[in-house]
């Protein structure tokens, strides 16, 4: 994906929200900040720690990145904590 295609895609996204599909196939819109559990030690974060995602970004390769305490981490290091509403 080139920079123009990425810019076109980003027109329809927001760094403050994320759509997810829950375990029971319900589409939910999460707004930042939302909580995640750290799956393995990464950066200064420790396995099992609960942290807040401040923003959601994507790389040029379309990989999801969470901004947590000013640092960027790939999404696969975390489990999203969803309230049962």
CSV table of C-alpha atoms in Angstrom, one decimal:
chain,number,residue,atom,x,y,z
A,1,UNK,CA,0.0,0.0,0.0
A,2,UNK,CA,1.4,3.3,-1.0
A,3,UNK,CA,1.1,6.6,1.0
A,4,UNK,CA,-1.8,7.9,-1.1
A,5,UNK,CA,-3.8,4.7,-0.5
A,6,UNK,CA,-3.1,4.8,3.2
A,7,UNK,CA,-4.1,8.5,3.4
A,8,UNK,CA,-7.4,7.6,1.6
A,9,UNK,CA,-8.1,4.8,4.1
A,10,UNK,CA,-7.3,7.0,7.1
A,11,UNK,CA,-10.0,9.5,6.1
A,12,UNK,CA,-12.5,7.0,7.3
A,13,UNK,CA,-10.8,6.0,10.6
A,14,UNK,CA,-10.3,7.6,14.0
A,15,UNK,CA,-7.4,7.0,16.4
A,16,UNK,CA,-9.9,7.2,19.2
A,17,UNK,CA,-12.2,4.3,18.4
A,18,UNK,CA,-11.9,0.6,17.4
A,19,UNK,CA,-14.5,-1.9,16.1
A,20,UNK,CA,-14.3,-5.4,17.5
A,21,UNK,CA,-16.2,-8.6,17.2
A,22,UNK,CA,-16.8,-10.2,20.6
A,23,UNK,CA,-16.5,-14.0,21.4
A,24,UNK,CA,-20.3,-14.3,20.8
A,25,UNK,CA,-20.2,-12.5,17.4
A,26,UNK,CA,-21.5,-9.1,18.6
A,27,UNK,CA,-20.0,-6.1,16.8
A,28,UNK,CA,-18.9,-3.4,19.4
A,29,UNK,CA,-17.4,0.0,19.0
A,30,UNK,CA,-14.8,0.8,21.7
A,31,UNK,CA,-13.8,4.3,22.5
A,32,UNK,CA,-10.4,5.2,23.8
A,33,UNK,CA,-9.2,4.8,26.4
A,34,UNK,CA,-10.1,1.1,26.7
A,35,UNK,CA,-8.5,-1.5,28.8
A,36,UNK,CA,-6.2,-4.4,27.6
A,37,UNK,CA,-4.3,-7.1,29.4
A,38,UNK,CA,-0.7,-7.6,28.5
A,39,UNK,CA,-0.1,-11.2,27.2
A,40,UNK,CA,3.7,-11.2,27.5
A,41,UNK,CA,6.4,-8.8,28.6
A,42,UNK,CA,6.8,-6.1,26.0
A,43,UNK,CA,8.7,-2.8,26.4
A,44,UNK,CA,8.1,-1.6,30.0
A,45,UNK,CA,4.8,-3.6,30.3
A,46,UNK,CA,4.7,-6.9,32.2
A,47,UNK,CA,2.6,-10.0,31.5
A,48,UNK,CA,-0.8,-9.8,33.3
A,49,UNK,CA,-0.7,-6.1,33.7
A,50,UNK,CA,-3.9,-4.2,32.8
A,51,UNK,CA,-3.3,-0.9,30.9
A,52,UNK,CA,-5.3,1.7,29.0
A,53,UNK,CA,-5.0,2.2,25.3
A,54,UNK,CA,-4.9,5.9,24.5
A,55,UNK,CA,-5.0,5.7,20.7
A,56,UNK,CA,-5.2,3.2,17.9
A,57,UNK,CA,-3.0,3.6,14.8
A,58,UNK,CA,-2.1,1.5,11.8
A,59,UNK,CA,1.2,1.1,10.1
A,60,UNK,CA,1.7,1.4,6.4
A,61,UNK,CA,1.5,-2.4,6.3
A,62,UNK,CA,-2.0,-2.1,7.9
A,63,UNK,CA,-0.9,-3.6,11.2
A,64,UNK,CA,-2.8,-2.3,14.2
A,65,UNK,CA,-0.8,-0.4,16.8
A,66,UNK,CA,-1.9,0.7,20.3
A,67,UNK,CA,-0.5,3.8,21.9
A,68,UNK,CA,-0.1,3.2,25.6
A,69,UNK,CA,1.5,5.7,27.9
A,70,UNK,CA,3.0,7.4,24.8
A,71,UNK,CA,4.6,4.2,23.4
A,72,UNK,CA,3.5,2.2,20.4
A,73,UNK,CA,2.9,-1.6,20.7
A,74,UNK,CA,1.5,-4.1,18.2
A,75,UNK,CA,-2.0,-5.3,19.0
A,76,UNK,CA,-1.1,-9.0,19.3
A,77,UNK,CA,0.7,-8.4,22.6
A,78,UNK,CA,-2.7,-7.7,24.3
A,79,UNK,CA,-6.2,-9.0,25.0
A,80,UNK,CA,-9.0,-6.5,25.0
A,81,UNK,CA,-11.0,-6.3,28.2
A,82,UNK,CA,-14.7,-6.0,27.2
A,83,UNK,CA,-17.4,-5.2,29.8
A,84,UNK,CA,-20.5,-7.5,29.6
A,85,UNK,CA,-23.2,-5.0,29.0
